[in-house]
PDB file of N, CA and C in Angstrom:
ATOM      1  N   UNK X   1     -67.306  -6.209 -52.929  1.00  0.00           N
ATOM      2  CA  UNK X   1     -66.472  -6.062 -51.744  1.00  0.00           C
ATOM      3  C   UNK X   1     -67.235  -5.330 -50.637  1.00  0.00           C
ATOM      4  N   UNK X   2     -68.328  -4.082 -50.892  1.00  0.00           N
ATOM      5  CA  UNK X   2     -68.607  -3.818 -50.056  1.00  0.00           C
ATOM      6  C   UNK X   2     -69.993  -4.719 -49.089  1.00  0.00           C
ATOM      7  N   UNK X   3     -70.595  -5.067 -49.826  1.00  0.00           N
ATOM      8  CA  UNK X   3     -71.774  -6.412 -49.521  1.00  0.00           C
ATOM      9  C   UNK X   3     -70.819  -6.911 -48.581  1.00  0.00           C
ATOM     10  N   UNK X   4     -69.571  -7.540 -48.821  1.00  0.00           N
ATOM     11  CA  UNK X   4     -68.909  -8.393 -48.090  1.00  0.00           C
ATOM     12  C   UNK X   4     -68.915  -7.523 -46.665  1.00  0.00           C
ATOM     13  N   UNK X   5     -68.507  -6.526 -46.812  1.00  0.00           N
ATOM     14  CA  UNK X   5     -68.433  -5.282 -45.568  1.00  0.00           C
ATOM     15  C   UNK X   5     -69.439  -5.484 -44.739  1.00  0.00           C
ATOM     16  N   UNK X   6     -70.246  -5.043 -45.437  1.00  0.00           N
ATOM     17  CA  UNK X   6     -71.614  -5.294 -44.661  1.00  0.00           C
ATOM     18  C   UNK X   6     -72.054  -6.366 -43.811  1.00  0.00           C
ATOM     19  N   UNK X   7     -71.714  -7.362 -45.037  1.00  0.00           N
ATOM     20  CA  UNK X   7     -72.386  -8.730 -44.134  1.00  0.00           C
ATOM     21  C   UNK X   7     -71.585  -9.306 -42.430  1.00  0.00           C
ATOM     22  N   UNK X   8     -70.264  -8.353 -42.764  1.00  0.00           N
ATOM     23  CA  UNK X   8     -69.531  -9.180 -42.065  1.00  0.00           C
ATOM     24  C   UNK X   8     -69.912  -7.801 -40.546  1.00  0.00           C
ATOM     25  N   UNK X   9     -70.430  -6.878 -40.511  1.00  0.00           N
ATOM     26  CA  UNK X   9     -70.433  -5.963 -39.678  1.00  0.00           C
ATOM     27  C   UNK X   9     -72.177  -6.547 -39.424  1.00  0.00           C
ATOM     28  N   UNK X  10     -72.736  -7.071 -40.070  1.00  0.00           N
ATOM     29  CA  UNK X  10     -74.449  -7.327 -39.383  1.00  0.00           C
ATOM     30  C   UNK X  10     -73.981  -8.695 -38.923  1.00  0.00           C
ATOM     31  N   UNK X  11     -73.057  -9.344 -38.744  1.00  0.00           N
ATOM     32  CA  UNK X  11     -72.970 -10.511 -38.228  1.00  0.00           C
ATOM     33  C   UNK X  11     -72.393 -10.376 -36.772  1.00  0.00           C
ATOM     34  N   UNK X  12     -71.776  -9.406 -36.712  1.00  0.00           N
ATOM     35  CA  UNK X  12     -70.986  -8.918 -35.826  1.00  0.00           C
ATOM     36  C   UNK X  12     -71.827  -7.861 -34.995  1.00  0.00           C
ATOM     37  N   UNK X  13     -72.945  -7.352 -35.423  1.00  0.00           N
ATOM     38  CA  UNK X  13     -73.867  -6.615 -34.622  1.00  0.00           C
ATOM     39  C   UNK X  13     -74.922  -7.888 -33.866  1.00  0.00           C
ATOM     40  N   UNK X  14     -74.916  -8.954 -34.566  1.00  0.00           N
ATOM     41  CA  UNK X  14     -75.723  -9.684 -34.184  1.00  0.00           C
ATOM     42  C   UNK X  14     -75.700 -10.630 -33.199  1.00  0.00           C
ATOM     43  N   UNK X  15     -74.028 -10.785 -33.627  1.00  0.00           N
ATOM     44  CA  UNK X  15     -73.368 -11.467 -32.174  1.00  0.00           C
ATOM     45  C   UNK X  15     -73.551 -10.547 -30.765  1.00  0.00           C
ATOM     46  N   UNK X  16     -72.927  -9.451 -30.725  1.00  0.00           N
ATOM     47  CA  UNK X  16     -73.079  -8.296 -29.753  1.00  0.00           C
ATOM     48  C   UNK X  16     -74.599  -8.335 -29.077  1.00  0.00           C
ATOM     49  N   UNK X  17     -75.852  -8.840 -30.016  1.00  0.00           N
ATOM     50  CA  UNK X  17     -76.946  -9.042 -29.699  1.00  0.00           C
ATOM     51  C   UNK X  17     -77.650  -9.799 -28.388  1.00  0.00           C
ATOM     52  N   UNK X  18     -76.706 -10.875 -29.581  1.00  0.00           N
ATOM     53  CA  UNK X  18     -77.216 -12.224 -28.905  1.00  0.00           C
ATOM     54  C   UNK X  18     -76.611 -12.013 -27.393  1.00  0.00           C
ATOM     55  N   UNK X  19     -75.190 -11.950 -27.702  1.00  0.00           N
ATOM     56  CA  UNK X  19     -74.451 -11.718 -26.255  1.00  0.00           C
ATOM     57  C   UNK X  19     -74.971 -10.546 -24.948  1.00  0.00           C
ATOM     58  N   UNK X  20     -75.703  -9.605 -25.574  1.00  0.00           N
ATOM     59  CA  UNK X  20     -76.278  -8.716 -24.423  1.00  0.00           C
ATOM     60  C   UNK X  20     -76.906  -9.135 -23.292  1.00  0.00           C
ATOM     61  N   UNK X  21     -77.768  -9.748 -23.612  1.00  0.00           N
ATOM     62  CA  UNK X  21     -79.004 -10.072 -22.666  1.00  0.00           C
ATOM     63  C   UNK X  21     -78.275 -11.026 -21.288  1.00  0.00           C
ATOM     64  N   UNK X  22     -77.127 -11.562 -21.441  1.00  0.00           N
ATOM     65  CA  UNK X  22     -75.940 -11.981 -20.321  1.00  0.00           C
ATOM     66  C   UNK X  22     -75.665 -11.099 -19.759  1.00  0.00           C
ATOM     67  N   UNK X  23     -75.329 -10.004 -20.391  1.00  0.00           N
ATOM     68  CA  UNK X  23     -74.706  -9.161 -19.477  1.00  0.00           C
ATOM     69  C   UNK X  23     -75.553  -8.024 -18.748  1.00  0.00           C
ATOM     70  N   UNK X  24     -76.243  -7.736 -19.957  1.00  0.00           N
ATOM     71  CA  UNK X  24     -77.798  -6.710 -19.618  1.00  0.00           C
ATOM     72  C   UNK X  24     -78.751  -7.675 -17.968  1.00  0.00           C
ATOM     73  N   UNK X  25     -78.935  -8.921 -17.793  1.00  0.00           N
ATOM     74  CA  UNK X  25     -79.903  -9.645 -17.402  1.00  0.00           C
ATOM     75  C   UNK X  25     -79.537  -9.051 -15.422  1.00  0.00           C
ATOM     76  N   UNK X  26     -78.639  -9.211 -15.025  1.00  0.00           N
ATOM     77  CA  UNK X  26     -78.275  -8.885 -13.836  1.00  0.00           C
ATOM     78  C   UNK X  26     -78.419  -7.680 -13.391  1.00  0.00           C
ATOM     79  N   UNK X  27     -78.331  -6.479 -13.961  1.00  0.00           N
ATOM     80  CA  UNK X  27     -78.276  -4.980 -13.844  1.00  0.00           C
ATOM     81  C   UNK X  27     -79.543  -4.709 -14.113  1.00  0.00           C
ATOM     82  N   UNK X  28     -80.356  -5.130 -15.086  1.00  0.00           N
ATOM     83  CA  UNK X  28     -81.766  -5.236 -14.992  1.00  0.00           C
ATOM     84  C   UNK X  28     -82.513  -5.714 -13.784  1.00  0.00           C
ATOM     85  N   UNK X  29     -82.215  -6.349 -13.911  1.00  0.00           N
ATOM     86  CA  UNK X  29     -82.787  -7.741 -12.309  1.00  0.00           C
ATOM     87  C   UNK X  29     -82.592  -6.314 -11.010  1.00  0.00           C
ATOM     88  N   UNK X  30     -81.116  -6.291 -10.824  1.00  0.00           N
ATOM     89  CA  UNK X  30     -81.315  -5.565  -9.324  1.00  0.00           C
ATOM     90  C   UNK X  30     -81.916  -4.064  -9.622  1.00  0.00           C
ATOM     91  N   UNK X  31     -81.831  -3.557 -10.594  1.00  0.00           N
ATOM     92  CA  UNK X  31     -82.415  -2.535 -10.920  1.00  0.00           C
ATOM     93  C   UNK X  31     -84.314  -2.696 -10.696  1.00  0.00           C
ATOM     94  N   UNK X  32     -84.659  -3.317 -11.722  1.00  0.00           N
ATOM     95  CA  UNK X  32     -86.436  -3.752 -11.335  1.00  0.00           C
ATOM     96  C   UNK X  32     -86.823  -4.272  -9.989  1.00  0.00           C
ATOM     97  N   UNK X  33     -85.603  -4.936  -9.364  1.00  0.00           N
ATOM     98  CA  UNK X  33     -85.789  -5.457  -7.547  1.00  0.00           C
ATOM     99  C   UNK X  33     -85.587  -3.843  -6.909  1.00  0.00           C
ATOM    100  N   UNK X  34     -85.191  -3.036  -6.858  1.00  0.00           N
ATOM    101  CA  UNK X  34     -84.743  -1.432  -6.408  1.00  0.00           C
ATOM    102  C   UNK X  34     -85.959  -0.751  -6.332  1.00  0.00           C
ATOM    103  N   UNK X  35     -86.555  -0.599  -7.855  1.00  0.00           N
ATOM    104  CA  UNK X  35     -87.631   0.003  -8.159  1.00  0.00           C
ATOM    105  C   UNK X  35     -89.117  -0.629  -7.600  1.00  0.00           C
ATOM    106  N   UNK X  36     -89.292  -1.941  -7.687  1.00  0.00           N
ATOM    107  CA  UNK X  36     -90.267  -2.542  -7.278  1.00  0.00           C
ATOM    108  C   UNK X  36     -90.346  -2.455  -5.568  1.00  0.00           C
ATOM    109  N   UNK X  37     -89.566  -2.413  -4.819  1.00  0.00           N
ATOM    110  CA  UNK X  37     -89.256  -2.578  -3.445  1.00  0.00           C
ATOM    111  C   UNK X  37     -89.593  -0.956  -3.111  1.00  0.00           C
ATOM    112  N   UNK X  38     -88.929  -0.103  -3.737  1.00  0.00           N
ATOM    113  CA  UNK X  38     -89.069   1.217  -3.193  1.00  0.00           C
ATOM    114  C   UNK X  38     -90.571   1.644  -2.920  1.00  0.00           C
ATOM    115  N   UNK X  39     -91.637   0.853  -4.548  1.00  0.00           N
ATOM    116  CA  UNK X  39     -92.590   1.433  -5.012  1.00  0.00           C
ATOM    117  C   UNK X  39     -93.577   1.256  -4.050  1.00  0.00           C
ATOM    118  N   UNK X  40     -93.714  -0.673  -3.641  1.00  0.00           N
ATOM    119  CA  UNK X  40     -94.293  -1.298  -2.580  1.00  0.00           C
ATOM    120  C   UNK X  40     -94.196  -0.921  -1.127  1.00  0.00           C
ATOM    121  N   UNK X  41     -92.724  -0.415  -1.130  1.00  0.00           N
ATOM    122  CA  UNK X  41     -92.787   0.425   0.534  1.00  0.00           C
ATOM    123  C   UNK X  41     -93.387   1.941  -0.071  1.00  0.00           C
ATOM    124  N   UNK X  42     -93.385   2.492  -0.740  1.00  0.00           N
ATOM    125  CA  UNK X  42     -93.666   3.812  -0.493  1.00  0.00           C
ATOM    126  C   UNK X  42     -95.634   3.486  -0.619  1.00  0.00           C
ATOM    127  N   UNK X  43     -95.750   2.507  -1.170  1.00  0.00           N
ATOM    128  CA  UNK X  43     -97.356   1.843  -1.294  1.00  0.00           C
ATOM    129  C   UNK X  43     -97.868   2.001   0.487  1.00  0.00           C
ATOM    130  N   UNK X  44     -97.055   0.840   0.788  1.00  0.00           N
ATOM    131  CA  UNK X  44     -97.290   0.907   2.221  1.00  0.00           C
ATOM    132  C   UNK X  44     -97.282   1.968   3.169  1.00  0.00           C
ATOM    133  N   UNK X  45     -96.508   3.172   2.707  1.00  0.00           N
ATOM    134  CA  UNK X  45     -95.617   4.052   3.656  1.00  0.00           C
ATOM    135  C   UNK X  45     -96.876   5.277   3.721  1.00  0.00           C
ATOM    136  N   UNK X  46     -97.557   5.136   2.740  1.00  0.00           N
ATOM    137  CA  UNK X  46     -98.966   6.100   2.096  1.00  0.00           C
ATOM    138  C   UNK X  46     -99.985   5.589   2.708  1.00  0.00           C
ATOM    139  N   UNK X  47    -100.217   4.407   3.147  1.00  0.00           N
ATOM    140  CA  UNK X  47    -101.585   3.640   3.199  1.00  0.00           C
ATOM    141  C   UNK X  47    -101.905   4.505   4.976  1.00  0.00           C
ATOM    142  N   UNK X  48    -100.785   4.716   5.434  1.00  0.00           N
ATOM    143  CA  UNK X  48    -100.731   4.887   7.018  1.00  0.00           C
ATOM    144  C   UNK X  48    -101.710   6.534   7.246  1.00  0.00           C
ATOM    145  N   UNK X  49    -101.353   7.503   6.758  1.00  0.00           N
ATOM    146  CA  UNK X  49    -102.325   8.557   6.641  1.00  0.00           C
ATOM    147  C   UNK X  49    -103.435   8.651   5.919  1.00  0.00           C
ATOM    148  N   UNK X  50    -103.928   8.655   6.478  1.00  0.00           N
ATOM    149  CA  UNK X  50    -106.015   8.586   5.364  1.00  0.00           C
ATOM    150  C   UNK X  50    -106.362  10.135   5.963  1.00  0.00           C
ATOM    151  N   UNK X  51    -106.406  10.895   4.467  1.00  0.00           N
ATOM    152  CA  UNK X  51    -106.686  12.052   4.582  1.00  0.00           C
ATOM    153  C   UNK X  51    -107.359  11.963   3.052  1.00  0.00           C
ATOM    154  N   UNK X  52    -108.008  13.158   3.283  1.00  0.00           N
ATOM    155  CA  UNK X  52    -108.841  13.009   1.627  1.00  0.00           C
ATOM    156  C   UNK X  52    -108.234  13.624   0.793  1.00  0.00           C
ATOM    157  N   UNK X  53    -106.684  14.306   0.785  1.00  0.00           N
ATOM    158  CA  UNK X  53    -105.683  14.355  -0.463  1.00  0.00           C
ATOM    159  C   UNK X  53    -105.273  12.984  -0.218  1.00  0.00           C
ATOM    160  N   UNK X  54    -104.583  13.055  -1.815  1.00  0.00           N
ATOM    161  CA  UNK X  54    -103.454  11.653  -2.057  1.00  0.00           C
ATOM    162  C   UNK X  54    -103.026  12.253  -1.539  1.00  0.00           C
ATOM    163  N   UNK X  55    -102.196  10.776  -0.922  1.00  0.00           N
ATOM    164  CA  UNK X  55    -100.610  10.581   0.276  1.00  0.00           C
ATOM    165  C   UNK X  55     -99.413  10.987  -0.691  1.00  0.00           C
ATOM    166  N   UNK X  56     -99.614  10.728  -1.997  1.00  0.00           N
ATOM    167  CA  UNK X  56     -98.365  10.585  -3.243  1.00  0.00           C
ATOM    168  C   UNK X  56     -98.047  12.063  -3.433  1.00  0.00           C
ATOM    169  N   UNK X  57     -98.676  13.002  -3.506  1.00  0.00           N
ATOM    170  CA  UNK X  57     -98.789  14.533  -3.739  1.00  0.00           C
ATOM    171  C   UNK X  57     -97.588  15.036  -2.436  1.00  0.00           C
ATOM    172  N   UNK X  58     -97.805  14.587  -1.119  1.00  0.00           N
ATOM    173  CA  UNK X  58     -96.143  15.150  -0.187  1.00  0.00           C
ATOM    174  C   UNK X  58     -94.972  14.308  -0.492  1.00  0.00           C
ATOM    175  N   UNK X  59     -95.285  13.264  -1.541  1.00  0.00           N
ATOM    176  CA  UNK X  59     -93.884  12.224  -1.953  1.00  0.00           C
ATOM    177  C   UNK X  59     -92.729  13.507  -2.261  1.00  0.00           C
TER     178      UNK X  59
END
């Protein structure tokens, strides 16, 4: 009976699995678009002072 327990709770973790990556995929997405955009402007936003410290050190 308890095997049965089991099997029926790893089937059910597995579904939850499978099903994540639907719901996970969008919140990821604008999240890595947020981070990537910030990183590339603050890339750019550094390139403008040329001093012989890094620009990243007054971030």
């Amino acid at each position: 009976m308890a095997s049965d327990d089991r099997m029926s709770v790893g089937a059910d973790l597995d579904t939850r699995v499978e099903a994540a990556p639907g719901w996970l995929f969008w919140p990821l997405t604008v999240l890595g678009a947020a981070v990537a955009g910030v990183g590339v402007y603050g890339m750019w936003r550094h390139q403008a002072p040329a001093s012989s410290t890094c620009a990243c050190v007054r971030c």
